[in-house]
Structures are given as C-alpha cells and as structure tokens.
PDB file of C-alpha atoms and ligand atoms in Angstrom:
ATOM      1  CA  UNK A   1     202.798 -90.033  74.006  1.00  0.00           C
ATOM      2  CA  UNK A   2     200.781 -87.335  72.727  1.00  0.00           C
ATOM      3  CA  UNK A   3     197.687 -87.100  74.971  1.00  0.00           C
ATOM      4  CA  UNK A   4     196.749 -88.480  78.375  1.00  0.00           C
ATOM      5  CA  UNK A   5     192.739 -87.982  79.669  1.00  0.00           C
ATOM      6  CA  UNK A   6     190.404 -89.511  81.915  1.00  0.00           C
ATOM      7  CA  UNK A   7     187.968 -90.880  79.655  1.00  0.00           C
ATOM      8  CA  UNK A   8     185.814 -91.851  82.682  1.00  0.00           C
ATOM      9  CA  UNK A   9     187.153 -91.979  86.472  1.00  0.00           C
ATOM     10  CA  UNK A  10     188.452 -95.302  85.924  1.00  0.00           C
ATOM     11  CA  UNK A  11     189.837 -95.473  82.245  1.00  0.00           C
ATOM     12  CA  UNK A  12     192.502 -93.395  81.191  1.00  0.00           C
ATOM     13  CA  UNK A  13     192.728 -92.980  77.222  1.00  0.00           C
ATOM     14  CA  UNK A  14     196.665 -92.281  75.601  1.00  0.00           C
ATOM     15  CA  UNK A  15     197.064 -91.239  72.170  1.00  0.00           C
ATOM     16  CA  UNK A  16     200.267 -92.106  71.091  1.00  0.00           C
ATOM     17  CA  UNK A  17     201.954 -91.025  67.932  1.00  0.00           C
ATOM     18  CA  UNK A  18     205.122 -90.941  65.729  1.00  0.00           C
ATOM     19  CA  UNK A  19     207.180 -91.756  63.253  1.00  0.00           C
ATOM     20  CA  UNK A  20     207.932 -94.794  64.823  1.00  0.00           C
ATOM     21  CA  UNK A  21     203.917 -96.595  64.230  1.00  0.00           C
ATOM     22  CA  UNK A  22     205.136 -96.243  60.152  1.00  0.00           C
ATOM     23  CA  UNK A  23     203.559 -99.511  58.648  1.00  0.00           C
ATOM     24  CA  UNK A  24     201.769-100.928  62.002  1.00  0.00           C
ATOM     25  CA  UNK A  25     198.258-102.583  60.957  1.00  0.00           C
ATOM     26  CA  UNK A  26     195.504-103.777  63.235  1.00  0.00           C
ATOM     27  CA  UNK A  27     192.855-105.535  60.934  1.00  0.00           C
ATOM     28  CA  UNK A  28     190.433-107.131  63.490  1.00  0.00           C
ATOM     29  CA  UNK A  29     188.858-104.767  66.632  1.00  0.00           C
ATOM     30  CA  UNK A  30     189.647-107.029  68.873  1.00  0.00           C
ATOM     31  CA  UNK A  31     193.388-107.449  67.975  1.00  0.00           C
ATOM     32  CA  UNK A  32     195.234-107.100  70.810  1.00  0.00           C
ATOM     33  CA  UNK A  33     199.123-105.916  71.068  1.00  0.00           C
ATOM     34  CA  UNK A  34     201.895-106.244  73.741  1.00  0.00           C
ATOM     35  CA  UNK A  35     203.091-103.438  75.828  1.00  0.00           C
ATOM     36  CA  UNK A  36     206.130-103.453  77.350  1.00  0.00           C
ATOM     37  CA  UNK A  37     206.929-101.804  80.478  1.00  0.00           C
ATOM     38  CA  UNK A  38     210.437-102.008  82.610  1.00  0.00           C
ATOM     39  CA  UNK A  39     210.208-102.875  85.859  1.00  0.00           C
ATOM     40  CA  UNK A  40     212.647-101.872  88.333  1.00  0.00           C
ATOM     41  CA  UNK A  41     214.494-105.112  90.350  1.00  0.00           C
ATOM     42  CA  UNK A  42     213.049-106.893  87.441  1.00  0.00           C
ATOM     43  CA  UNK A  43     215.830-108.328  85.058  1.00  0.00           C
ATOM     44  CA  UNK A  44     213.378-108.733  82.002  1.00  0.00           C
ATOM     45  CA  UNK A  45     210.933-106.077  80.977  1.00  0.00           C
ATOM     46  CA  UNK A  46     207.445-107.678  81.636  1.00  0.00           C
ATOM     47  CA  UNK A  47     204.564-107.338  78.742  1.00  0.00           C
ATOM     48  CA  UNK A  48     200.784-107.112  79.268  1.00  0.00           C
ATOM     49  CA  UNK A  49     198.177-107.087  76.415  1.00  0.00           C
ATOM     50  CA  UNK A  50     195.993-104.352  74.918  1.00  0.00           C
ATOM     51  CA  UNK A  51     193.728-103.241  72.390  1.00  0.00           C
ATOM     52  CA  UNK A  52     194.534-101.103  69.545  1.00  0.00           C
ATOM     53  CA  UNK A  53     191.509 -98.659  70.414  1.00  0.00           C
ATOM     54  CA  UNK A  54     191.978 -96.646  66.767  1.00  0.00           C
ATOM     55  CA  UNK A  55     194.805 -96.349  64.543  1.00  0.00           C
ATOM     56  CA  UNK A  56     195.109 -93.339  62.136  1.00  0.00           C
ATOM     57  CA  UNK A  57     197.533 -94.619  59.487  1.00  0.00           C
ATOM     58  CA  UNK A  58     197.914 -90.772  57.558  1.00  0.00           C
ATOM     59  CA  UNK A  59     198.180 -89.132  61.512  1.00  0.00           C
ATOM     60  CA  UNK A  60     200.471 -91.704  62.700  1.00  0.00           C
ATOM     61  CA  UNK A  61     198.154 -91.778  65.927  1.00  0.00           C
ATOM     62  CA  UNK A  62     197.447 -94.862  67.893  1.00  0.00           C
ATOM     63  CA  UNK A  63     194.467 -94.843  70.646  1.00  0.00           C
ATOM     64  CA  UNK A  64     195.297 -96.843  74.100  1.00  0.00           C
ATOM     65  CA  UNK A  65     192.673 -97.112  76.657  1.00  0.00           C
ATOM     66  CA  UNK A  66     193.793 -98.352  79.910  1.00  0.00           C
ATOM     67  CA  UNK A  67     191.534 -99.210  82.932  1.00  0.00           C
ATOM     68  CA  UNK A  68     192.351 -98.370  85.866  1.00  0.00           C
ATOM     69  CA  UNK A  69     192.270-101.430  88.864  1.00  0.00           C
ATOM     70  CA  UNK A  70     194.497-102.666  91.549  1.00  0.00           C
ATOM     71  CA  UNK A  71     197.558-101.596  89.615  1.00  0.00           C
ATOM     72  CA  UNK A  72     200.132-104.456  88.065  1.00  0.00           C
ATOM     73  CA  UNK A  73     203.129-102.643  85.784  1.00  0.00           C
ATOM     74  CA  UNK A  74     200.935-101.739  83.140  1.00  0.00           C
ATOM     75  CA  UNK A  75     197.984 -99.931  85.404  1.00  0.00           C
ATOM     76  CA  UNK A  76     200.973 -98.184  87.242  1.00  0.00           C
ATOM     77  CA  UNK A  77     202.234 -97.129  84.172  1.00  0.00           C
ATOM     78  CA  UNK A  78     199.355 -95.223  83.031  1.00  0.00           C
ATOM     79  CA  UNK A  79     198.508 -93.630  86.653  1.00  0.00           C
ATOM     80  CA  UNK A  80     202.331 -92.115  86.211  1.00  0.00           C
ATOM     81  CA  UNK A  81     202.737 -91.470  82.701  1.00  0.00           C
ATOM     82  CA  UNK A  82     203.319 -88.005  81.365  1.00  0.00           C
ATOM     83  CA  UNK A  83     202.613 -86.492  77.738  1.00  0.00           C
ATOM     84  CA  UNK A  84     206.222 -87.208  76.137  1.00  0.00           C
ATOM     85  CA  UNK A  85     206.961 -90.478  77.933  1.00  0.00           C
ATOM     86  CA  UNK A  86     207.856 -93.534  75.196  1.00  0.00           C
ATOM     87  CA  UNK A  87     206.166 -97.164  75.281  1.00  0.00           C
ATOM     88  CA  UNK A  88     207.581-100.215  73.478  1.00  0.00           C
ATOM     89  CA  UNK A  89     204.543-102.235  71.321  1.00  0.00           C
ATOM     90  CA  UNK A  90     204.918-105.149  69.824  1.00  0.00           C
ATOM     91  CA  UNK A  91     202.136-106.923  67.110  1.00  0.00           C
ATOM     92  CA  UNK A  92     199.084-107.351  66.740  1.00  0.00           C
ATOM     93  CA  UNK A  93     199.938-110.924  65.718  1.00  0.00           C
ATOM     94  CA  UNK A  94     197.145-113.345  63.964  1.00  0.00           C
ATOM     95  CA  UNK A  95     193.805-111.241  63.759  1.00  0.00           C
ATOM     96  CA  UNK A  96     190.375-112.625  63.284  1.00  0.00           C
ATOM     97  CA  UNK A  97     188.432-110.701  60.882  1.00  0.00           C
ATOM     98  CA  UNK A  98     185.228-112.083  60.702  1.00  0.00           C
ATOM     99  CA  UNK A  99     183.848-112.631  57.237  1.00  0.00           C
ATOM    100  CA  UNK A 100     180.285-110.824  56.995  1.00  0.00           C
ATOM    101  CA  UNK A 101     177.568-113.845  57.050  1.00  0.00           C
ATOM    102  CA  UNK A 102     176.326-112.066  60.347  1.00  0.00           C
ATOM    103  CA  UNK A 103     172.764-111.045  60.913  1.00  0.00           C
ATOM    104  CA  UNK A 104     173.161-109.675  64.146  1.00  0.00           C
ATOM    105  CA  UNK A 105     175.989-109.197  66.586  1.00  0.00           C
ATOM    106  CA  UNK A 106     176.226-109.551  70.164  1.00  0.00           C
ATOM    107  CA  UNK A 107     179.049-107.861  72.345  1.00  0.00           C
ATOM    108  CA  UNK A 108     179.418-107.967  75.954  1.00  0.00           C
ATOM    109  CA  UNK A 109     182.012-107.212  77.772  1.00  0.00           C
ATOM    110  CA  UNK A 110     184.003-105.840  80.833  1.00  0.00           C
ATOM    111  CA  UNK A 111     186.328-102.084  81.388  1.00  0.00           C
ATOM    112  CA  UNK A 112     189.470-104.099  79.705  1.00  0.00           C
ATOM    113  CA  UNK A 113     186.760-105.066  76.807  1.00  0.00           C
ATOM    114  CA  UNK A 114     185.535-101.715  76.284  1.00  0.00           C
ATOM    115  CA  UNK A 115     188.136-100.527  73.782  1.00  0.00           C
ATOM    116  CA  UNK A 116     187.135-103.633  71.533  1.00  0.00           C
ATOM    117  CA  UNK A 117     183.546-103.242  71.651  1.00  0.00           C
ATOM    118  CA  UNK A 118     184.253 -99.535  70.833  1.00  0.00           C
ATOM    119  CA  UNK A 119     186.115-100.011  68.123  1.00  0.00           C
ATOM    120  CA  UNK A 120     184.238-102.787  67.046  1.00  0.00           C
ATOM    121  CA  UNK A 121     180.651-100.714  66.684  1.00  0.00           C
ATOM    122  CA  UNK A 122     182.370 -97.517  65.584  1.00  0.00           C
ATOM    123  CA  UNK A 123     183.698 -99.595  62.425  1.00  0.00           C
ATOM    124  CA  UNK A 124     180.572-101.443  61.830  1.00  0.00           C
ATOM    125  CA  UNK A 125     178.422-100.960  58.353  1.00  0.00           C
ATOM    126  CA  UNK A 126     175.808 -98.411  58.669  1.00  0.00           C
ATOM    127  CA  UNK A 127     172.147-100.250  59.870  1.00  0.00           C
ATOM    128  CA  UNK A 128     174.000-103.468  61.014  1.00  0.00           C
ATOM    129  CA  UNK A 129     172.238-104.778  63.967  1.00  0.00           C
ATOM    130  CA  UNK A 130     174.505-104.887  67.519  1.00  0.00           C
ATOM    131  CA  UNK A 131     173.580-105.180  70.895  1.00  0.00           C
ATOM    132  CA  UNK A 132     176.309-104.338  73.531  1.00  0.00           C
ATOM    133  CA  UNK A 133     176.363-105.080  77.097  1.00  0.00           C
ATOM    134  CA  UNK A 134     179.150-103.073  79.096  1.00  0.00           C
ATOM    135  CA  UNK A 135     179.912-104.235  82.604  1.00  0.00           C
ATOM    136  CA  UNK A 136     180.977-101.506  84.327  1.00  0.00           C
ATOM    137  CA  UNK A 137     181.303-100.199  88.423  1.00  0.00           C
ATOM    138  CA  UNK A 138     178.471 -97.767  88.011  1.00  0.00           C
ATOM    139  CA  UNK A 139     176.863 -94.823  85.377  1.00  0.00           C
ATOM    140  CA  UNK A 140     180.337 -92.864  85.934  1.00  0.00           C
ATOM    141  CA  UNK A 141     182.144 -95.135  83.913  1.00  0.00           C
ATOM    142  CA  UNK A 142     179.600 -95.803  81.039  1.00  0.00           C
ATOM    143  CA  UNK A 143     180.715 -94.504  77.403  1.00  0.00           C
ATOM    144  CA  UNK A 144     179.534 -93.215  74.298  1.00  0.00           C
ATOM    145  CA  UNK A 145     179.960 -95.483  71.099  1.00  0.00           C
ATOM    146  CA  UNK A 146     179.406 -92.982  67.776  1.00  0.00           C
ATOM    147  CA  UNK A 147     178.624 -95.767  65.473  1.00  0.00           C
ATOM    148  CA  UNK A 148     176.622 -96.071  61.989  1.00  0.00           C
ATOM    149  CA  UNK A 149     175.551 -99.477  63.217  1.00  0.00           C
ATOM    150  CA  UNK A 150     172.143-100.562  64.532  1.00  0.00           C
ATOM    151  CA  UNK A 151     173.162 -99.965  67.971  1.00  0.00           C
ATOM    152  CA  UNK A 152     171.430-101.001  70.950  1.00  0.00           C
ATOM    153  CA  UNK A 153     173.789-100.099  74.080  1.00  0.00           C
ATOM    154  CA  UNK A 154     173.103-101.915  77.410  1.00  0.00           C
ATOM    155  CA  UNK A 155     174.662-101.074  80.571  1.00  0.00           C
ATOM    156  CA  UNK A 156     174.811-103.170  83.691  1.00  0.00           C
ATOM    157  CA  UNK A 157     176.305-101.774  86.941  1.00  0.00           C
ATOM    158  CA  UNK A 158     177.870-104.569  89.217  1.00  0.00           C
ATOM    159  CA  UNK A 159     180.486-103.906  91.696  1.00  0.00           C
ATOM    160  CA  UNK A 160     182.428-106.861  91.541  1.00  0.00           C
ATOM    161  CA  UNK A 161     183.894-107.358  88.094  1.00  0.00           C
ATOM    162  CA  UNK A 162     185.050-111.507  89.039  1.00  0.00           C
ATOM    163  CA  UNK A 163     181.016-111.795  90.103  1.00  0.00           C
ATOM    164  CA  UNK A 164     179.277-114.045  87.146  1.00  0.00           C
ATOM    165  CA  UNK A 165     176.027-113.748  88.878  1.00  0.00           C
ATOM    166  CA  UNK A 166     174.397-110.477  87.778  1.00  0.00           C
ATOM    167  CA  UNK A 167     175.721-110.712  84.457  1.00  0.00           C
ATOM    168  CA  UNK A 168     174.364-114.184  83.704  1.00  0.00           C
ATOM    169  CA  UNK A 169     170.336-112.695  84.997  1.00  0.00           C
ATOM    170  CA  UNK A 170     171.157-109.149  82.637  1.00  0.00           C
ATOM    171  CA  UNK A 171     171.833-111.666  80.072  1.00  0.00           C
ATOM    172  CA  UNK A 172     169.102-114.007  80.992  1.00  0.00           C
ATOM    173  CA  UNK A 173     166.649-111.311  79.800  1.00  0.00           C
ATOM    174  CA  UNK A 174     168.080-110.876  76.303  1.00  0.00           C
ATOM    175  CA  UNK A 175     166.301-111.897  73.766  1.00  0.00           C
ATOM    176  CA  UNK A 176     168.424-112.647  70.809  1.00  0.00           C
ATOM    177  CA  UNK A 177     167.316-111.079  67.233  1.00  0.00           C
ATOM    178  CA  UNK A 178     166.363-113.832  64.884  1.00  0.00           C
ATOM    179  CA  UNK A 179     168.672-115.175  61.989  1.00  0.00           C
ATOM    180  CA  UNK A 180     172.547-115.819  62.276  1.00  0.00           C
ATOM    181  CA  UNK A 181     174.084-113.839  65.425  1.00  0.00           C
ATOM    182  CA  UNK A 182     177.505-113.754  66.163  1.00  0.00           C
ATOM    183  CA  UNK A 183     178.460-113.693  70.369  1.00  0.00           C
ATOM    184  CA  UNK A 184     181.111-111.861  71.442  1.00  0.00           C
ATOM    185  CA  UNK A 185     182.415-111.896  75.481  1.00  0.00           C
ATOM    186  CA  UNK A 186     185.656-110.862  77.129  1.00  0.00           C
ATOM    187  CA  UNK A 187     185.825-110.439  80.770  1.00  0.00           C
ATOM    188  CA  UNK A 188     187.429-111.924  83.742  1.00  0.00           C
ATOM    189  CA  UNK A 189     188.043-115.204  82.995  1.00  0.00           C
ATOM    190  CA  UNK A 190     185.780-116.905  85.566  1.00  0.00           C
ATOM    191  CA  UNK A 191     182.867-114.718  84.071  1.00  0.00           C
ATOM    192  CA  UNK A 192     183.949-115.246  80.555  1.00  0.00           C
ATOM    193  CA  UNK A 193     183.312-118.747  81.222  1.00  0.00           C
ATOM    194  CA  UNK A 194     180.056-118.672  82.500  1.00  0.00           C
ATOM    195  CA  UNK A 195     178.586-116.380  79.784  1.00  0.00           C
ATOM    196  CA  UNK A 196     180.112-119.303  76.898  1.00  0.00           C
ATOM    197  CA  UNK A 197     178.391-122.087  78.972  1.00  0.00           C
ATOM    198  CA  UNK A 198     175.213-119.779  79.119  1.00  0.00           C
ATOM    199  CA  UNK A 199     175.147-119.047  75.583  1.00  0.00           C
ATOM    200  CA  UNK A 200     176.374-122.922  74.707  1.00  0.00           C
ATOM    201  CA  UNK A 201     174.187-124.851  76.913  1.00  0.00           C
ATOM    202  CA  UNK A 202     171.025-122.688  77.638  1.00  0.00           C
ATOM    203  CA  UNK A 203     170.677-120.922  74.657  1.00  0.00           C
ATOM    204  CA  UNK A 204     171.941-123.982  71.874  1.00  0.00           C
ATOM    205  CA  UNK A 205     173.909-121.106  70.434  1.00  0.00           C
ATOM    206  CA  UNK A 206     176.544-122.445  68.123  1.00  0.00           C
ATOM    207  CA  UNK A 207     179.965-122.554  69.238  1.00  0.00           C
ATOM    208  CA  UNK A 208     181.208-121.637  65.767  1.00  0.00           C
ATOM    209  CA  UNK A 209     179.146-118.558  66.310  1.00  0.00           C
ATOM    210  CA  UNK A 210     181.026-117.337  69.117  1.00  0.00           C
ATOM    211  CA  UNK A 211     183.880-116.467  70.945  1.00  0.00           C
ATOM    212  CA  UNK A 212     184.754-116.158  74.561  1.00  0.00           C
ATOM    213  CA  UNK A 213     187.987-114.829  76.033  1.00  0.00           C
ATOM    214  CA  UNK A 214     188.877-114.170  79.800  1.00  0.00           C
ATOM    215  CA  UNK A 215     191.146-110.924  79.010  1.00  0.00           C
ATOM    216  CA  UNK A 216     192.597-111.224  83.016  1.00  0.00           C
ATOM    217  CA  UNK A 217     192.112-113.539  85.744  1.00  0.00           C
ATOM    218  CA  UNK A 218     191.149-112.354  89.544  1.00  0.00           C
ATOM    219  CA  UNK A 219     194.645-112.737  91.462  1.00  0.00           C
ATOM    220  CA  UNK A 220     197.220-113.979  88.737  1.00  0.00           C
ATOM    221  CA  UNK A 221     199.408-111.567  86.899  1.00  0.00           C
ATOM    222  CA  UNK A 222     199.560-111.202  82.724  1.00  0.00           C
ATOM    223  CA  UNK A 223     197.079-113.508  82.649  1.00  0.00           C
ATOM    224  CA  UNK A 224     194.775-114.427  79.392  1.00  0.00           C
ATOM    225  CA  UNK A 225     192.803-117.201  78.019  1.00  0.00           C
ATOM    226  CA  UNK A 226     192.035-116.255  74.555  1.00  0.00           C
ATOM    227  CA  UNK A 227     190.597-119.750  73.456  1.00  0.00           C
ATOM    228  CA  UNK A 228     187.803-120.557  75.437  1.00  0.00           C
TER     229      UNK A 228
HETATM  230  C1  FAD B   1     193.335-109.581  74.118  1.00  0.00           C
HETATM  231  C2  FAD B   1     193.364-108.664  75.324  1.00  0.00           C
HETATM  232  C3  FAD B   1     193.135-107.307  75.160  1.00  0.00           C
HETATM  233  C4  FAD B   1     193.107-106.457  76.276  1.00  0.00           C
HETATM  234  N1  FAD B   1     192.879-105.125  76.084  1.00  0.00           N
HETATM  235  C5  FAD B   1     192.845-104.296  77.158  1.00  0.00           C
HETATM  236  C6  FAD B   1     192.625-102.886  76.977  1.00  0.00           C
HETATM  237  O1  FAD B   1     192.514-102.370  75.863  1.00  0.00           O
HETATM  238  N2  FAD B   1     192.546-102.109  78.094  1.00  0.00           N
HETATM  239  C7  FAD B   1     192.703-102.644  79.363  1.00  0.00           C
HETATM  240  O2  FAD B   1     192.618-101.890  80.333  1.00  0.00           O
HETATM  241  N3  FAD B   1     192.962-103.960  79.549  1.00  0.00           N
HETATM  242  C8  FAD B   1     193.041-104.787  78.482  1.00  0.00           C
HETATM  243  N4  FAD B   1     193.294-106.122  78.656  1.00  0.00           N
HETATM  244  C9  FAD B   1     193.471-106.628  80.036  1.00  0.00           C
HETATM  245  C10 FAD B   1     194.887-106.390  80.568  1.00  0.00           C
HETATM  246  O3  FAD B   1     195.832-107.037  79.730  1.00  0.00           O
HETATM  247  C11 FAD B   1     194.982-106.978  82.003  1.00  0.00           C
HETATM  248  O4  FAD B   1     194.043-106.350  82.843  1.00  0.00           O
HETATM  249  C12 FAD B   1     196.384-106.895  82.571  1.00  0.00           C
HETATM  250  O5  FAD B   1     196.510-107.928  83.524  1.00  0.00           O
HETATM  251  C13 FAD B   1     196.707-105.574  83.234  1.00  0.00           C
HETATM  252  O6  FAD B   1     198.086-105.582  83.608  1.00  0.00           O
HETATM  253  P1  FAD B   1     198.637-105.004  84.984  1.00  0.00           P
HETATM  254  O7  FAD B   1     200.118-104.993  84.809  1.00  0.00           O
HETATM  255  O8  FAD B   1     197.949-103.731  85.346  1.00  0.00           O
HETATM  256  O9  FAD B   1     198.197-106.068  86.073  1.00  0.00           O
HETATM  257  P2  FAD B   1     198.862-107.530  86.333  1.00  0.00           P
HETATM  258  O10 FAD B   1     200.260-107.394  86.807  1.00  0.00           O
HETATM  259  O11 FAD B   1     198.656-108.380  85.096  1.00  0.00           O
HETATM  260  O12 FAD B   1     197.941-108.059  87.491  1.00  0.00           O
HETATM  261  C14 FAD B   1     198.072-107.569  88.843  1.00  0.00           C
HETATM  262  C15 FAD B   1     196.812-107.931  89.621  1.00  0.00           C
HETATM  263  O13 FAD B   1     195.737-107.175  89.090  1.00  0.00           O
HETATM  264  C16 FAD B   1     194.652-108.038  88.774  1.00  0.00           C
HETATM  265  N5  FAD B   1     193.976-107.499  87.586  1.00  0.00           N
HETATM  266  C17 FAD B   1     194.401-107.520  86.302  1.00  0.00           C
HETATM  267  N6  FAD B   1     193.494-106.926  85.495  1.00  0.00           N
HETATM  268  C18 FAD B   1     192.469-106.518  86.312  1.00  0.00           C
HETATM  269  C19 FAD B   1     191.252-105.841  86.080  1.00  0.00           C
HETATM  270  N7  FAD B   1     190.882-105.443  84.849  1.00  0.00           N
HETATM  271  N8  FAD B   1     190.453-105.565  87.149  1.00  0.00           N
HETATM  272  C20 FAD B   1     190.804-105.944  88.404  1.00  0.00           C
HETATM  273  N9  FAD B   1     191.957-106.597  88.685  1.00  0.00           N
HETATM  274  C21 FAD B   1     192.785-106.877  87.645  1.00  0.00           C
HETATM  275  C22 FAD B   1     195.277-109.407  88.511  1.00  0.00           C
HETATM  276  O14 FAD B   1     194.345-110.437  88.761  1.00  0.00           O
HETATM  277  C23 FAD B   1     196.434-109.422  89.477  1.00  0.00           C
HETATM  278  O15 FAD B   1     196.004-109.853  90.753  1.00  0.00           O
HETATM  279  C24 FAD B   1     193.340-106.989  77.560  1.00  0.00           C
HETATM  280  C25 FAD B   1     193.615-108.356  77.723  1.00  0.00           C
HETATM  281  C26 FAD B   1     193.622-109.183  76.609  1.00  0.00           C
HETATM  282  C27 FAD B   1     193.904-110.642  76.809  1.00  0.00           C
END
C-alpha cells in the first residue's frame, strides 16, 4: 500500500500499487473484486467484496475506498493498516458494461456504493445527463465527483443506513428526465429492495432498465445480493 487518508470521517481511501497489478482490468464501474484478509483462529482466510475505485494501468496504482462501520475483517483491516502493508485481490470477474442507448442515468446509492457512483460519473462522456443520490450519515461525509458528465449531485442525510423510509420520500420527489433512463441502486439489501419495487411498481420503470444490488445486509457477515 502506497497511501492511506481519510477521505471523509467515515471512508478511508488506499492507493495501492506495484508490480504485482501488471495486466489487472476493471471494465465496468461497478465491478467489484475480492479482498482477502487473514483472520487469526480462522483456518481459511475470509474474502469481502469491493470496488475498483480507479485503476491507473501506466502507474500501476489501484484506488480502494473503504467505509468505515461496525468493523467485520475487512473494516478492521483498514482502521489498522499502515502504508507498506500487502493485500491479496482477486478478479473483477464478469463485468457489465452497459452499451450506450442511455438518455439519462440515475445512481443512488449508499457509503459502500460511493466508490461506484464515483467512478461511474468521473468516466462518463462529457454533457451526459446523471443524477446521483448519495445516502450518507450527514454533510461530513458527502464527496466531490469531478466529472465531464451532466451532473446533478443529490445528497440525503439519514442516520440509519438499513432505514428504507427516507430514501423512498427523497426519491419520491424525483422527477425522472424524459427519454430512456437507466436506474442504478446499491445499498443495504433491505433498502435496495425497496428502491427496485419503487422504481418497478410506482414508477412502471422497466426492469431491463435497471439494476438493484444489496452490497451488505444489516447483521449477516460477507453478505451480497447482486441479482435483485
Ligand atoms: C459489488 C460490491 C461492491 C462493494 N464495494 C464496496 C466498496 O468499494 N467500499 C466499501 O466500503 N464497501 C463495499 N462493499 C460492501 C462490503 O463488501 C461490505 O460492507 C462488507 O460486508 C464489509 O466487510 P466487513 O468484513 O467489514 O464486515 P462483515 O464481516 O461482512 O460484517 C460484519 C457486520 O457488519 C455489518 N456491515 C457490513 N457492512 C456494513 C455497512 N456498510 N454498514 C453497517 N454495517 C455493515 C454486517 O451486517 C455484519 O453484521 C461492496 C459490496 C459489494 C457486493
């Protein structure tokens, strides 16, 4: 690891680097890889999965952000982790790049989601049209996106990140741009869940049009549902 910082109090960015990332590829923003982190008493390593934040192929630099919660192995890991220390990776396996028939684009999404939706509007084509909504603690932990895109950023401040109820009434009062939109949510998967129903059954949007992902789920470790 070549850099630890507090990107805001509660997410911790690592840029790690190497010889070692030589050939590694991460096509879609929100490709996800697996860490792997030793546990002590634990006879097999245990993995948890992350986003490739940025990759710089010539720099042989890799971007991890890590939010910081009620720490599992991978949350302790970054708390401890010192400039030098080594992490195993593993993928990304089976991106989805998204083929450009997109008028508009819709991302919302919780602290784990924030290094896809990042990445996402920092590599979008200049003027396209995105609206973000970040669900974060409070202002402390909103971030800056530099993107070329279109970019309408949206912040809403809840305290409980497994609550779907203030998210559904932020979202309530979106109105979505007109032609083809593509939906984007990744949260806690009770939350995640609500916001596909909303978006399926109050708003007709076409499932083919979206995609919903609970990227952890309130009291179970390593836990993902990736195919809502
Ligand atoms: C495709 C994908 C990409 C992801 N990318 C990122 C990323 O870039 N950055 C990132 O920070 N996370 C990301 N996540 C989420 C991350 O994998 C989980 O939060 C993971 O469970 C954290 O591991 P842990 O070892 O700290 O906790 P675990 O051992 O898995 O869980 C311990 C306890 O913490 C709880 N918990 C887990 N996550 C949270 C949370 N966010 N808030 C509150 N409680 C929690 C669990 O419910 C459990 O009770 C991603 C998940 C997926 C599926």
């Amino acid at each position: 690891m070549l850099e630890k910082t507090r990107l805001t109090p509660n997410m911790i960015r690592f840029v790690m680097g190497g010889a070692d990332l030589e050939g590694f590829e991460s096509p879609a923003p929100d490709d996800h890889i697996k860490l792997v982190f030793p546990v002590a008493g634990e006879e097999k390593p245990v993995m948890r999965e992350y986003t490739p934040r940025a990759y710089d192929a010539a720099a042989q630099t890799l971007v991890l952000d890590f939010a910081v919660h009620d720490a599992g192995p991978a949350t302790q890991w970054a708390i401890d982790a010192n400039v030098g220390d080594t992490l195993t990776i593993a993928g990304p396996r089976g991106s989805a790049v998204l083929s450009p028939v997109f008028d508009w684009y819709l991302l919302i999404g919780d602290e784990t989601a924030l290094p896809a939706m990042g990445r996402w509007v920092e590599e979008m084509a200049a003027g396209t049209q995105v609206i973000t909504l970040g669900l974060v603690t409070d202002a402390a932990e909103e971030q800056q996106f530099t993107s070329k895109a279109a970019l309408d950023a949206r912040w809403l401040h809840r305290p409980d990140a497994t609550d779907a109820a203030p998210v559904l009434d932020a979202v309530a009062a979106i109105d979505l741009p007109a032609g083809r939109g593509f939906i984007w949510m990744a949260a806690e998967a009770k939350v995640a869940r609500a916001l596909r129903d909303h978006f399926q059954h109050d708003r007709q949007h076409p499932l083919t049009d979206m995609k919903a992902a609970g990227y952890w789920t309130q009291g179970q470790a390593d836990t993902s549902d990736k195919a809502m």
